Amino acid sequence: MARSRARWSAVMAVALSVFALMTSELLPVGLLTPIGAGLGVSNGAAGQMLTVPGLVAAVAAPVLTVTAARVDRRVLLAALAALLAVANLVCAAAPHFAVLLAARLAIGVCVGGFWAVAGGLAVRLVPAEHVPRATAIVFGGVSAASVAGVPAGTLIGDLGGWRAAFAAVGLLGLAAFAGLLLLVPPLPSQGGLSFRELPLLLRRNPGVRTGVLVTFLLINGQFAAYTFVRPVLSERAGVDDALIGALLMAYGVAGIVGNFVAGSRAASHPRGTLLSLSTGIAAVTALLALHGTGPVTASVLLVVWGLAYGGVSVTLQTWMLKSAPDASEAATSLFVAAFNVSIALGALIGGVTADGIAITGVLWVAVALTLLAAATVGGHRRPL
C-alpha cells in the first residue's frame, strides 16, 4: 500500500510540474491586452510571447533528449522546474518587452525538455495496467492549467497587475521543483540516444509520421485562434473584460473532463478519438466565427471548445506511444517538438491574421487547419 501511494504521489508531482509549465507557457493568453498596453506593443506583437517559447521548446525537446540522455530523469526534471521558476520571476520584473521575450526563451527550454521526458514517464512510475490512467493524470496538468492556471493568472493580473501574475507562477515553479525532489524516485537513464535515431524513427514509422503531421496541423489551428481568445471574446462577442477570466476557467473545467474522457477512450481507440476531437474543434470555431456575436452564444461555444481540446494532448501522446512502444522518449521528443513549434507558428499566424485582416480571421484559420488534421487522421488506415 505504501509503495502504491509513493508511485501515485510521484505521478501527482509530475502532473503539478506539467501544470506549472503549461500555466507559464499559456499565461500571456489571458493577459495579452494588459501586457501589450503596459509595454507598448500591439496585440499581434504581444502574441509573440507564445511564439518565442514555442519555437525554443521545439528545438529543446530533441536536443535535451539526446544531450541529457544519460542524466537521471528526476535530476533533469527538477533542474528544468528550477529554471522555470527563475524565468517567470524575471518576466515579472522585466522593464522592456525584449527582456520579457528573453525570459520566455528560457521558459521554452523548460517546456521542451520537460515534456520530452515526462510525456512517457508513466510507464516507469506505475504498473502497466495503470499507465493509461497515470498518463491521463500527467496530461491533466495541461487542462488544469486552463482551468486554474490561466484564469487565476488572469484574475491576479486584473487585481494586482500582470507582473504579479508572473511572480505567482514563479512561486508555483518552486513548488514543482520541491515536489519533484521529494516525491519522484531516482530514475536512472535507460541508455543513450543519438540525433540520427530521430529522423530514422520518423522515416520508418508511419504511425509516428502521421502523429507528427496531425500534431502540426491541429495545434497550429488551435493556437492561431486560442492565443487571441481574449480579443475574440471582447471585440467579436461583446463579453465584458471582467468576465473573461471566469469564462477561461469554464473552458478549462471542460478541458479536464475532455482529458479524462478522451484518455480512457484513446487507450483502445486512438484513431477514432483523435478524429472526433479534430472535427469537434473545427465545428466549434466555425460556429464561433459565424454565430458567436453575443456573450451567451460565445460562452457556450467556448466551453464546448474546451471539452474538445482538453482531450487532444493525451490522445496525441497515446498515439505516439502506441506507434513506437520501444522508442517512447524518441517518439515523445518528436511529438513535443511538433507540438511546440505549432504553438509558435499558430500564434504567429494568428498575430498576422489579427493585425492584417480581422480578429474573426483567426477562427477561420483554425477551421481550415483542424479539418486538414481530421482528414489526415481519417487517411491513416494502419492499426496502432
XYZ file of C-alpha atoms in Angstrom:
384
model
C 0.000 0.000 0.000
C 2.796 2.431 0.933
C 4.584 1.640 -2.328
C 1.405 2.282 -4.290
C 0.906 5.644 -2.570
C 4.503 6.578 -3.334
C 4.004 5.755 -7.027
C 0.875 7.867 -7.318
C 2.484 10.696 -5.343
C 5.250 10.721 -7.931
C 2.665 10.859 -10.726
C 0.978 13.798 -8.998
C 4.319 15.601 -8.609
C 4.935 15.268 -12.353
C 1.370 16.453 -13.047
C 1.931 19.517 -10.816
C 5.082 20.308 -12.772
C 3.227 19.992 -16.085
C 0.582 22.315 -14.634
C 3.295 24.857 -13.764
C 4.876 24.516 -17.209
C 1.671 24.938 -19.146
C 0.477 27.793 -16.954
C 3.796 29.509 -17.669
C 3.574 28.904 -21.397
C -0.067 29.941 -21.752
C -0.253 32.740 -19.169
C 0.008 35.520 -21.812
C -3.267 34.294 -23.383
C -5.272 35.763 -20.504
C -3.051 38.845 -20.137
C -2.312 39.654 -23.760
C -4.036 43.044 -23.794
C -2.693 44.445 -20.479
C 0.859 43.230 -21.175
C 0.771 44.803 -24.624
C -0.581 48.045 -23.207
C 1.915 48.072 -20.344
C 4.937 47.517 -22.559
C 3.713 49.490 -25.554
C 3.226 46.738 -28.156
C 0.239 45.626 -30.276
C -1.844 42.503 -29.658
C -0.154 40.838 -32.621
C 3.318 41.638 -31.308
C 2.360 40.560 -27.789
C 1.305 37.205 -29.240
C 4.995 36.503 -29.824
C 5.198 35.744 -26.106
C 3.827 32.373 -27.209
C 5.806 32.184 -30.456
C 9.228 32.529 -28.801
C 8.929 29.763 -26.165
C 7.148 27.535 -28.647
C 9.986 27.682 -31.169
C 12.618 27.210 -28.464
C 10.710 24.265 -26.965
C 10.536 22.627 -30.380
C 14.346 22.674 -30.552
C 14.913 21.912 -26.874
C 12.820 18.729 -26.892
C 15.045 16.640 -29.206
C 18.281 18.398 -28.181
C 17.827 17.753 -24.447
C 16.516 14.236 -25.083
C 19.800 13.403 -26.808
C 22.344 15.509 -24.901
C 20.934 14.633 -21.466
C 20.109 11.043 -22.338
C 22.338 9.675 -19.547
C 21.177 12.071 -16.817
C 18.860 10.775 -14.091
C 15.378 11.846 -15.185
C 14.410 13.175 -11.737
C 17.502 15.408 -11.643
C 16.826 16.706 -15.149
C 13.166 17.469 -14.439
C 13.963 19.214 -11.149
C 16.610 21.383 -12.822
C 14.130 22.424 -15.502
C 11.497 23.270 -12.860
C 14.021 25.492 -11.070
C 14.854 27.288 -14.319
C 11.133 27.758 -14.942
C 10.715 29.488 -11.590
C 13.619 31.877 -12.212
C 12.440 32.719 -15.741
C 8.952 33.670 -14.547
C 10.377 35.901 -11.839
C 12.473 37.655 -14.497
C 9.276 38.159 -16.543
C 7.671 39.762 -13.505
C 10.494 42.289 -13.229
C 11.078 42.874 -16.978
C 11.456 46.605 -17.727
C 11.115 46.150 -21.514
C 9.351 43.751 -23.887
C 12.722 42.456 -25.137
C 13.693 41.351 -21.613
C 10.365 39.597 -21.190
C 10.865 37.755 -24.502
C 14.354 36.679 -23.415
C 12.921 35.173 -20.226
C 10.201 33.490 -22.278
C 13.012 31.887 -24.292
C 14.201 30.162 -21.092
C 10.633 29.015 -20.439
C 10.696 27.409 -23.883
C 13.766 25.387 -22.904
C 11.932 24.157 -19.804
C 8.762 23.245 -21.661
C 10.517 21.349 -24.442
C 12.913 19.441 -22.214
C 10.364 18.586 -19.546
C 7.651 17.365 -21.906
C 10.054 15.200 -23.895
C 10.886 13.255 -20.737
C 7.681 13.477 -18.699
C 5.276 12.638 -21.538
C 6.208 8.966 -21.496
C 7.237 8.711 -17.846
C 4.103 6.935 -16.612
C 5.454 3.563 -17.801
C 8.311 3.921 -15.276
C 6.225 5.134 -12.351
C 3.252 2.734 -12.218
C 2.449 -0.860 -13.247
C 1.471 -1.431 -16.889
C -2.252 -1.767 -16.158
C -2.312 1.741 -14.635
C -0.326 3.515 -17.367
C -3.379 4.951 -19.249
C -4.751 6.432 -16.011
C -1.360 7.808 -14.955
C -0.804 9.312 -18.412
C -4.219 10.998 -18.217
C -3.326 12.418 -14.784
C 0.003 13.787 -16.054
C -1.697 15.385 -19.045
C -4.462 16.552 -16.744
C -1.890 19.149 -15.731
C -2.302 20.642 -19.217
C -6.068 21.011 -18.814
C -5.730 22.113 -15.196
C -3.532 24.965 -16.415
C -6.507 26.156 -18.451
C -8.873 25.621 -15.519
C -6.892 27.109 -12.673
C -3.595 28.413 -14.038
C -4.531 30.782 -16.852
C -7.797 32.026 -15.250
C -6.091 32.500 -11.873
C -3.232 34.297 -13.596
C -5.755 36.463 -15.425
C -7.534 37.231 -12.151
C -4.268 38.054 -10.371
C -3.306 40.231 -13.337
C -6.644 42.069 -13.216
C -6.344 42.657 -9.469
C -2.620 43.250 -8.996
C -1.187 43.752 -12.464
C 0.316 41.333 -14.957
C 3.694 41.378 -13.166
C 2.072 39.872 -10.070
C 0.721 37.032 -12.229
C 4.206 36.128 -13.471
C 5.569 36.294 -9.914
C 2.852 33.896 -8.723
C 3.754 31.402 -11.450
C 7.390 31.715 -10.417
C 6.434 30.562 -6.916
C 4.441 27.717 -8.475
C 7.610 26.638 -10.280
C 9.446 26.488 -6.947
C 6.679 24.246 -5.552
C 7.041 21.956 -8.566
C 10.805 21.816 -8.026
C 10.316 20.745 -4.389
C 7.697 18.140 -5.333
C 9.955 16.514 -7.898
C 12.869 16.252 -5.495
C 10.790 14.925 -2.599
C 8.267 12.632 -4.293
C 9.756 11.287 -7.511
C 12.161 8.338 -7.080
C 15.543 8.235 -8.799
C 15.019 7.452 -12.478
C 18.368 6.417 -13.974
C 18.857 6.817 -17.686
C 17.805 3.819 -19.763
C 20.529 4.325 -22.332
C 21.882 6.794 -24.822
C 20.109 8.227 -27.841
C 21.674 9.761 -30.939
C 20.367 12.533 -33.157
C 20.453 10.085 -36.053
C 17.747 7.923 -34.476
C 15.127 10.673 -34.500
C 14.808 11.169 -38.289
C 15.122 7.397 -38.762
C 12.130 6.840 -36.489
C 10.167 9.499 -38.350
C 11.021 7.990 -41.731
C 10.478 4.331 -40.884
C 7.411 4.510 -38.643
C 4.165 5.526 -40.436
C 2.286 5.941 -37.159
C 4.878 8.365 -35.766
C 4.942 10.227 -39.076
C 1.158 10.634 -39.099
C 1.149 11.631 -35.431
C 3.681 14.399 -36.033
C 1.749 15.735 -39.044
C -1.589 15.703 -37.213
C 0.027 17.419 -34.227
C 1.426 20.119 -36.509
C -1.910 20.834 -38.188
C -4.153 20.544 -35.144
C -2.043 22.585 -32.737
C -1.331 25.267 -35.341
C -5.063 25.674 -35.811
C -5.787 25.656 -32.091
C -3.273 28.346 -31.183
C -3.902 30.543 -34.194
C -7.308 31.089 -32.600
C -6.849 30.428 -28.870
C -3.922 32.845 -28.496
C -6.380 35.617 -29.340
C -9.388 34.295 -27.439
C -9.487 37.395 -25.208
C -9.855 39.903 -28.058
C -12.221 37.471 -29.837
C -14.489 37.388 -26.788
C -14.339 41.127 -26.099
C -14.348 42.539 -29.647
C -16.341 39.892 -31.502
C -18.802 38.701 -28.852
C -19.042 41.761 -26.621
C -18.018 39.907 -23.450
C -17.099 42.213 -20.586
C -13.400 42.054 -19.679
C -14.298 41.283 -16.067
C -15.970 38.020 -17.156
C -13.192 36.678 -19.363
C -11.261 35.065 -16.510
C -14.375 33.151 -15.430
C -15.048 32.031 -18.999
C -11.489 30.786 -19.393
C -11.969 28.839 -16.173
C -15.129 27.243 -17.592
C -13.142 26.403 -20.732
C -10.535 24.724 -18.551
C -13.058 22.752 -16.469
C -14.481 21.386 -19.697
C -10.907 20.618 -20.772
C -10.256 18.484 -17.687
C -13.409 16.483 -18.407
C -12.311 16.086 -22.022
C -8.832 14.983 -20.939
C -10.050 12.060 -18.830
C -12.855 11.017 -21.196
C -10.504 11.044 -24.194
C -7.656 9.476 -22.204
C -9.670 6.379 -21.355
C -11.076 6.064 -24.877
C -7.767 6.744 -26.646
C -6.141 3.777 -24.898
C -8.204 1.445 -27.106
C -9.429 3.736 -29.929
C -6.790 6.423 -30.620
C -7.757 6.981 -34.262
C -11.477 7.436 -33.645
C -10.846 9.636 -30.620
C -8.449 11.913 -32.484
C -10.829 12.162 -35.438
C -13.678 13.198 -33.135
C -11.573 15.830 -31.385
C -10.269 17.350 -34.635
C -13.711 17.675 -36.212
C -15.124 18.975 -32.936
C -12.639 21.864 -32.763
C -13.256 22.668 -36.446
C -17.021 22.756 -35.875
C -16.963 24.919 -32.769
C -14.529 27.508 -34.169
C -16.645 27.747 -37.341
C -19.787 28.305 -35.256
C -17.968 30.895 -33.144
C -16.975 32.767 -36.315
C -20.497 32.583 -37.753
C -22.744 32.935 -34.720
C -20.591 33.895 -31.737
C -21.614 37.543 -31.764
C -23.370 37.509 -28.396
C -21.934 36.801 -24.923
C -24.197 33.812 -24.212
C -23.606 32.037 -27.529
C -19.863 32.689 -27.397
C -19.685 31.412 -23.812
C -21.422 28.127 -24.659
C -19.215 27.594 -27.697
C -16.075 28.341 -25.640
C -16.994 25.594 -23.154
C -17.567 23.086 -25.977
C -14.220 24.145 -27.441
C -12.555 23.391 -24.100
C -14.190 19.959 -23.956
C -12.837 19.075 -27.400
C -9.348 20.493 -26.973
C -8.964 19.042 -23.472
C -8.525 15.555 -24.897
C -6.017 16.472 -27.601
C -2.708 16.243 -25.697
C -3.333 12.890 -24.025
C -4.734 11.401 -27.242
C -1.783 12.529 -29.351
C 0.660 11.249 -26.705
C -1.153 7.898 -26.622
C -0.979 7.736 -30.428
C 2.793 8.280 -30.351
C 3.422 5.736 -27.581
C 1.332 3.110 -29.349
C 3.128 3.829 -32.621
C 6.608 3.390 -31.091
C 6.347 1.427 -27.803
C 10.060 0.574 -27.858
C 11.203 4.146 -28.506
C 8.957 6.148 -26.198
C 11.339 9.045 -25.407
C 12.386 9.451 -29.045
C 8.756 9.437 -30.215
C 7.748 11.801 -27.425
C 10.552 14.237 -28.268
C 9.325 14.378 -31.885
C 5.771 14.909 -30.644
C 6.837 17.682 -28.264
C 8.901 19.368 -30.981
C 5.950 19.316 -33.386
C 3.538 20.448 -30.650
C 5.604 23.425 -29.577
C 6.677 24.639 -32.994
C 2.977 24.548 -33.811
C 2.125 26.680 -30.777
C 4.714 29.170 -32.008
C 3.611 29.155 -35.634
C -0.054 29.179 -34.686
C 0.460 32.263 -32.529
C 2.468 33.886 -35.337
C -0.151 33.088 -37.992
C -2.888 34.292 -35.678
C -0.997 37.519 -34.966
C -0.519 38.280 -38.661
C -4.189 37.474 -39.329
C -5.482 39.513 -36.385
C -3.385 42.580 -37.243
C -3.606 42.341 -41.035
C -7.134 41.057 -41.714
C -9.597 40.818 -38.813
C -9.912 39.123 -35.447
C -12.531 36.744 -36.889
C -9.932 35.533 -39.369
C -8.073 33.629 -36.659
C -11.152 31.425 -36.209
C -11.281 30.567 -39.915
C -7.584 29.676 -39.864
C -8.400 27.242 -37.041
C -11.266 25.735 -39.033
C -9.088 25.090 -42.100
C -6.144 23.552 -40.227
C -8.182 21.341 -37.898
C -10.175 19.987 -40.839
C -6.879 19.099 -42.547
C -5.840 17.333 -39.337
C -9.088 15.352 -39.334
C -8.543 14.359 -42.972
C -5.009 13.176 -42.157
C -6.263 11.034 -39.269
C -9.002 9.612 -41.467
C -6.444 8.684 -44.104
C -4.308 6.649 -41.671
C -5.553 3.080 -42.010
C -2.728 1.167 -40.327
C -3.552 -0.270 -36.879
C -1.708 1.139 -33.876
